Short mmCIF file of C-alpha atoms in Angstrom, two decimals:
data_model
loop_
_atom_site.label_atom_id
_atom_site.label_comp_id
_atom_site.label_asym_id
_atom_site.label_seq_id
_atom_site.Cartn_x
_atom_site.Cartn_y
_atom_site.Cartn_z
CA MET A 1 -63.36 30.43 11.06
CA LYS A 2 -62.82 30.59 14.48
CA THR A 3 -64.64 32.20 17.71
CA VAL A 4 -62.56 34.38 19.81
CA LEU A 5 -63.68 35.78 23.17
CA ILE A 6 -61.41 39.05 24.05
CA THR A 7 -61.32 40.42 27.25
CA GLY A 8 -60.80 44.62 28.32
CA SER A 9 -62.60 45.62 24.64
CA SER A 10 -63.66 48.56 25.34
CA ASN A 11 -60.18 50.76 24.64
CA GLY A 12 -56.55 50.15 23.78
CA PHE A 13 -55.19 46.77 22.04
CA GLY A 14 -58.27 45.07 23.38
CA TYR A 15 -60.34 47.52 20.95
CA LEU A 16 -58.58 47.29 18.36
CA THR A 17 -58.12 43.69 18.40
CA ALA A 18 -61.89 42.90 18.34
CA LEU A 19 -62.32 44.90 14.86
CA THR A 20 -58.89 43.44 13.58
CA LEU A 21 -60.14 39.78 13.73
CA ALA A 22 -63.92 40.44 13.21
CA ARG A 23 -62.70 41.92 10.20
CA TYR A 24 -60.69 39.04 9.30
CA GLY A 25 -63.77 37.02 9.21
CA PHE A 26 -63.71 35.42 12.98
CA LYS A 27 -66.84 35.37 15.20
CA VAL A 28 -65.94 37.58 18.21
CA TRP A 29 -67.52 38.40 21.40
CA ALA A 30 -66.03 41.43 22.68
CA SER A 31 -66.15 41.68 26.30
CA MET A 32 -65.85 44.95 28.57
CA ARG A 33 -67.14 45.77 32.18
CA GLU A 34 -70.37 48.20 32.50
CA PRO A 35 -71.12 48.31 28.36
CA ASN A 36 -74.93 49.93 29.06
CA LYS A 37 -73.04 52.84 31.43
CA LYS A 38 -69.33 53.40 32.11
CA ASN A 39 -68.51 51.97 28.59
CA LYS A 40 -71.68 52.57 26.69
CA ILE A 41 -69.74 54.95 23.93
CA LYS A 42 -67.23 51.87 22.85
CA ASN A 43 -69.95 49.46 23.46
CA GLU A 44 -71.98 51.54 20.80
CA GLU A 45 -69.27 51.80 18.73
CA LEU A 46 -68.70 48.64 17.94
CA ARG A 47 -72.05 47.74 17.63
CA SER A 48 -72.37 50.15 14.84
CA LEU A 49 -69.23 49.26 12.72
CA ALA A 50 -70.54 46.02 13.39
CA ASN A 51 -73.68 46.69 11.31
CA THR A 52 -72.17 48.77 8.81
CA GLU A 53 -69.22 46.56 8.07
CA ASN A 54 -71.45 42.96 8.68
CA LEU A 55 -69.21 41.91 11.24
CA ASP A 56 -70.03 39.07 13.23
CA LEU A 57 -68.81 41.21 16.38
CA HIS A 58 -70.80 40.94 19.75
CA VAL A 59 -70.72 43.24 22.72
CA VAL A 60 -71.02 40.98 25.94
CA GLU A 61 -70.28 42.26 29.49
CA LEU A 62 -67.69 41.06 31.61
CA ASP A 63 -65.65 42.12 34.92
CA VAL A 64 -62.59 39.76 34.79
CA THR A 65 -62.51 40.71 38.64
CA ASN A 66 -65.62 39.42 39.52
CA ASP A 67 -66.56 35.61 39.97
CA THR A 68 -70.19 36.16 39.47
CA SER A 69 -69.53 38.28 36.07
CA VAL A 70 -67.24 35.34 34.67
CA THR A 71 -69.31 32.51 35.57
CA ALA A 72 -72.41 34.07 34.33
CA LEU A 73 -70.51 34.60 30.81
CA ALA A 74 -69.27 31.16 30.72
CA ALA A 75 -72.82 29.87 31.44
CA GLN A 76 -74.38 32.02 28.67
CA PHE A 77 -72.12 30.10 26.56
CA LYS A 78 -73.01 26.67 27.58
CA ASP A 79 -76.87 27.83 26.97
CA GLN A 80 -76.88 28.91 23.90
CA GLY A 81 -74.56 26.20 22.93
CA GLU A 82 -71.58 28.00 21.50
CA HIS A 83 -67.99 26.93 21.18
CA LEU A 84 -65.13 29.15 21.79
CA ASP A 85 -61.57 28.24 19.88
CA VAL A 86 -59.33 31.22 20.78
CA LEU A 87 -59.09 33.36 24.48
CA ILE A 88 -57.75 36.26 24.47
CA ASN A 89 -56.55 38.20 28.14
CA ASN A 90 -56.38 41.76 27.53
CA ALA A 91 -58.32 43.51 30.13
CA GLY A 92 -55.38 45.04 32.36
CA VAL A 93 -54.65 48.48 34.12
CA MET A 94 -51.19 49.77 35.14
CA TYR A 95 -50.06 51.24 38.75
CA VAL A 96 -47.44 53.63 38.56
CA GLY A 97 -45.67 55.00 41.40
CA ILE A 98 -43.81 54.99 44.40
CA THR A 99 -43.68 51.37 44.97
CA GLU A 100 -43.56 51.08 48.70
CA ALA A 101 -46.20 54.19 49.30
CA TYR A 102 -49.38 51.84 47.31
CA SER A 103 -51.35 50.31 50.25
CA ILE A 104 -52.13 46.22 50.43
CA ALA A 105 -55.36 46.93 49.23
CA GLN A 106 -53.91 48.56 46.07
CA VAL A 107 -51.54 45.70 45.26
CA GLN A 108 -54.29 43.35 45.90
CA GLU A 109 -56.72 45.53 43.04
CA GLN A 110 -53.69 45.64 40.86
CA PHE A 111 -53.41 41.55 40.85
CA ASP A 112 -57.09 41.02 40.70
CA THR A 113 -57.21 42.78 36.92
CA ASN A 114 -53.82 41.63 36.16
CA PHE A 115 -53.27 38.32 37.32
CA PHE A 116 -56.32 36.81 39.04
CA GLY A 117 -58.47 38.14 36.56
CA ILE A 118 -56.75 35.82 34.08
CA VAL A 119 -56.67 32.89 35.90
CA ARG A 120 -60.29 33.63 36.68
CA THR A 121 -61.46 34.06 32.97
CA THR A 122 -59.10 31.11 31.65
CA LYS A 123 -60.46 28.48 34.45
CA ALA A 124 -63.94 29.57 33.66
CA PHE A 125 -63.22 28.91 29.43
CA LEU A 126 -60.75 26.43 29.43
CA PRO A 127 -62.93 23.69 29.38
CA PHE A 128 -64.78 25.27 26.25
CA LEU A 129 -61.13 25.46 24.42
CA LYS A 130 -60.55 21.79 25.41
CA MET A 131 -63.47 21.29 22.98
CA ALA A 132 -61.52 23.06 20.27
CA ASP A 133 -59.83 21.74 17.27
CA ASP A 134 -56.98 24.08 18.16
CA GLY A 135 -58.02 25.88 21.14
CA LEU A 136 -55.39 28.69 22.25
CA VAL A 137 -55.28 31.26 25.15
CA ILE A 138 -53.59 34.48 23.92
CA ASN A 139 -52.06 36.66 27.38
CA ILE A 140 -51.33 39.96 26.59
CA SER A 141 -48.37 40.68 29.03
CA SER A 142 -45.68 43.50 28.63
CA LEU A 143 -41.83 43.89 28.52
CA ALA A 144 -42.64 44.50 32.30
CA GLY A 145 -43.69 41.26 32.69
CA ARG A 146 -39.76 40.25 31.83
CA LEU A 147 -37.93 43.43 32.79
CA VAL A 148 -37.97 45.77 35.75
CA PHE A 149 -38.62 49.30 35.56
CA PRO A 150 -38.42 51.59 38.62
CA TYR A 151 -41.51 53.22 39.53
CA PHE A 152 -43.56 50.67 38.06
CA GLY A 153 -42.98 47.70 40.53
CA VAL A 154 -46.43 46.93 41.47
CA TYR A 155 -47.21 46.37 37.58
CA CYS A 156 -44.34 44.36 36.71
CA SER A 157 -45.27 42.34 39.42
CA SER A 158 -48.51 41.27 38.73
CA LYS A 159 -47.22 40.77 34.91
CA PHE A 160 -43.97 38.70 36.13
CA ALA A 161 -46.57 36.26 37.83
CA LEU A 162 -48.95 36.16 34.52
CA GLU A 163 -45.93 35.22 32.85
CA ALA A 164 -45.01 32.37 35.08
CA TYR A 165 -48.87 31.14 34.91
CA SER A 166 -48.68 31.23 31.16
CA GLU A 167 -45.76 28.82 30.58
CA ALA A 168 -46.58 26.40 32.98
CA LEU A 169 -50.15 26.11 31.67
CA ARG A 170 -48.48 25.81 28.35
CA TYR A 171 -46.87 22.65 29.37
CA GLU A 172 -50.09 21.18 31.06
CA LEU A 173 -52.20 21.77 28.54
CA LYS A 174 -50.64 20.74 25.36
CA PRO A 175 -51.98 17.26 26.20
CA PHE A 176 -55.25 18.74 25.50
CA GLY A 177 -54.17 20.31 22.18
CA VAL A 178 -54.53 23.65 23.83
CA GLY A 179 -51.80 26.39 23.20
CA VAL A 180 -50.77 29.38 25.20
CA SER A 181 -48.94 32.53 23.72
CA ILE A 182 -47.66 35.82 25.19
CA ILE A 183 -47.81 39.11 23.64
CA GLU A 184 -44.60 41.39 25.33
CA PRO A 185 -46.01 44.61 23.96
CA GLY A 186 -43.18 47.72 23.98
CA PRO A 187 -44.46 51.03 24.47
CA PHE A 188 -47.35 52.04 22.85
CA ALA A 189 -49.93 54.63 23.33
CA SER A 190 -52.97 52.86 24.31
CA GLY A 191 -54.37 54.57 27.24
CA LEU A 192 -53.02 52.29 29.84
CA LEU A 193 -49.97 54.39 31.02
CA TYR A 194 -53.12 56.28 32.96
CA SER A 195 -55.31 53.88 33.84
CA GLY A 196 -54.09 53.53 37.49
CA PRO A 197 -54.53 55.21 40.97
CA LYS A 198 -52.43 57.47 42.75
CA GLU A 199 -50.43 55.81 45.76
CA GLU A 200 -52.60 55.69 49.23
CA ASP A 201 -50.02 55.97 51.79
CA ASP A 202 -49.24 59.46 52.16
CA ALA A 203 -47.16 59.15 55.32
CA VAL A 204 -44.41 56.96 53.16
CA LEU A 205 -44.92 59.40 50.32
CA GLN A 206 -43.70 62.21 51.92
CA THR A 207 -40.67 60.36 53.42
CA TYR A 208 -39.45 60.42 49.49
CA GLY A 209 -39.41 64.11 49.12
CA GLU A 210 -39.01 65.44 45.64
CA MET A 211 -38.46 61.50 44.55
CA SER A 212 -42.27 61.57 45.01
CA GLY A 213 -42.79 63.10 42.09
CA VAL A 214 -40.27 60.97 39.36
CA PRO A 215 -43.13 58.74 38.51
CA ALA A 216 -45.53 61.82 37.28
CA ALA A 217 -42.31 63.06 35.34
CA MET A 218 -41.66 59.42 33.58
CA LEU A 219 -45.24 59.35 32.51
CA LYS A 220 -45.50 62.52 30.89
CA SER A 221 -41.87 61.40 29.49
CA PHE A 222 -43.88 58.58 27.96
CA GLY A 223 -47.00 60.54 26.92
CA GLU A 224 -44.38 63.18 25.01
CA PHE A 225 -42.89 60.14 23.25
CA TYR A 226 -46.00 58.89 22.16
CA GLN A 227 -46.36 62.16 20.33
CA THR A 228 -43.45 61.89 18.19
CA GLU A 229 -42.53 60.22 15.26
CA ASP A 230 -40.65 57.24 16.91
CA ALA A 231 -44.02 56.13 18.49
CA LEU A 232 -45.09 53.11 16.96
CA ASP A 233 -48.79 52.58 15.74
CA PRO A 234 -51.11 49.84 18.50
CA GLN A 235 -52.06 48.29 15.80
CA LEU A 236 -49.06 46.30 15.73
CA VAL A 237 -50.47 44.28 18.61
CA PRO A 238 -53.66 43.01 17.13
CA ASP A 239 -52.10 42.38 13.95
CA ASP A 240 -49.65 40.17 16.08
CA VAL A 241 -52.50 38.51 17.83
CA LEU A 242 -53.70 37.66 14.33
CA LYS A 243 -50.62 36.09 13.21
CA LEU A 244 -50.69 33.88 16.42
CA ILE A 245 -54.12 32.63 15.97
CA VAL A 246 -54.10 31.15 12.25
CA ALA A 247 -50.38 30.05 12.64
CA PRO A 248 -49.99 26.47 12.34
CA LYS A 249 -49.68 25.50 16.25
CA GLU A 250 -46.34 23.61 16.16
CA SER A 251 -45.15 27.04 15.46
CA ARG A 252 -47.13 29.62 17.58
CA PRO A 253 -44.21 30.55 20.39
CA ILE A 254 -44.08 31.25 23.70
CA ARG A 255 -43.60 34.75 23.65
CA GLN A 256 -44.20 37.59 21.07
CA VAL A 257 -42.33 40.93 21.80
CA THR A 258 -44.20 43.48 19.64
CA GLY A 259 -43.00 47.10 19.21
CA ILE A 260 -39.94 48.33 21.10
CA ASP A 261 -38.25 45.97 22.85
CA TYR A 262 -35.17 47.07 25.52
CA GLY A 263 -33.16 43.67 24.75
CA THR A 264 -36.37 41.42 25.63
CA VAL A 265 -36.23 39.54 22.37
CA GLU A 266 -32.29 38.61 23.20
CA PHE A 267 -33.68 37.92 27.09
CA ASN A 268 -36.20 35.49 25.82
CA GLU A 269 -33.74 33.95 23.49
CA ARG A 270 -30.99 33.54 26.22
CA THR A 271 -33.59 32.16 29.39
CA SER A 272 -35.39 29.53 26.93
CA THR A 273 -32.32 27.69 26.93
CA VAL A 274 -32.08 27.40 30.38
CA GLN A 275 -36.02 26.78 30.52
CA LYS A 276 -35.73 24.11 27.87
CA ASN A 277 -33.26 22.30 29.80
CA LEU A 278 -34.95 22.46 33.37
CA ILE A 279 -37.70 20.86 31.10
CA GLU A 280 -36.07 18.17 29.90
CA ASN A 281 -34.40 17.15 33.26
CA ILE A 282 -37.71 17.34 34.66
CA LEU A 283 -38.47 14.50 32.06
CA GLN A 284 -35.70 12.21 32.32
CA MET A 285 -36.51 12.50 36.02
CA GLN A 286 -39.92 11.13 35.63
CA HIS A 287 -38.51 8.51 33.28
CA LEU A 288 -36.14 7.16 35.79
CA VAL A 289 -38.73 6.99 38.41
#
C-alpha cells in the first residue's frame, strides 16, 4: 500500500483526509504545526484513533512556512529510509477583507502558506516521489483558484499562483513518472473561512466607509449557508483525494472540482482546449528546431 504525507492535518480537509486514507490501508504521515502545543488536542485525537483502529497513521511536526521545519522532516524521511508515494499539499489559510487594506506583509504571509509553502514542501519531497513507482502530488486549491470573488482578492491570487505552478509541474514531471493533480473544493464548512486576520491598513479601510463591513457580512452569509440542508459534507474532498490516488495514473485529471462548482467545471473544460493547443504548438516548434 502507498505511503502518504499530508500537510495541514490538524483540522478541516487535512484531518479528514488523514483518517480516510489511513482507514483505507495507506501509511499516513499527518503533519501539522506545533503538534505538542497549539495543535496538541488534534494530535492526541489522531494518535488515539490510530491506536484504537490499528491505523498506520503517524503525526509529525511540519510548518510549511519554515525552511528549517520542511528540510528537517525531509531529512528524517531520508535517515529512516522512508519512501513516499503521495504528497498532499493541503495546508492553507484564507484572508477575506478589503483587498487594498491588507498590508504588504499580510499579502506575503498569505502567499507564504498558500503558495510558497507548497513550493517549499514539494521541492523537499520530490526526490522521494521520483523514486516511487507511481509518485503523485495532489494540491488542494479552490474554486477561487479559477474564479474571482470580491474581497477574496489576496486569497484568490495565492490560489491562482498555485494552479499555474501545479500545471507547469504536471508537464515537467511527467518524464519522471510523477503525476500532479489539483483538487478544487467549492464552499465547505472546513474552518478555513475564518482562518485569516483582519486588514491592517486602517487608513485605507476608513476610505471604504460602510463597504468595509461587506466582507464580514459575506462571511456571515457563508456561515449561515453551512448550517442549511444544502451544505455539502466536507468528507467529499478526502473521498475525491482517495479516488485520485487509486486511479490509474493515465486517467488522473489535472483538475478535480468537488462540491458546488459555480460553473468551474465548464470553465475548466473550455480552457483545457486552449491549453492543449498551446502545448501542441510548443512541441511542434521544438520539433522544427
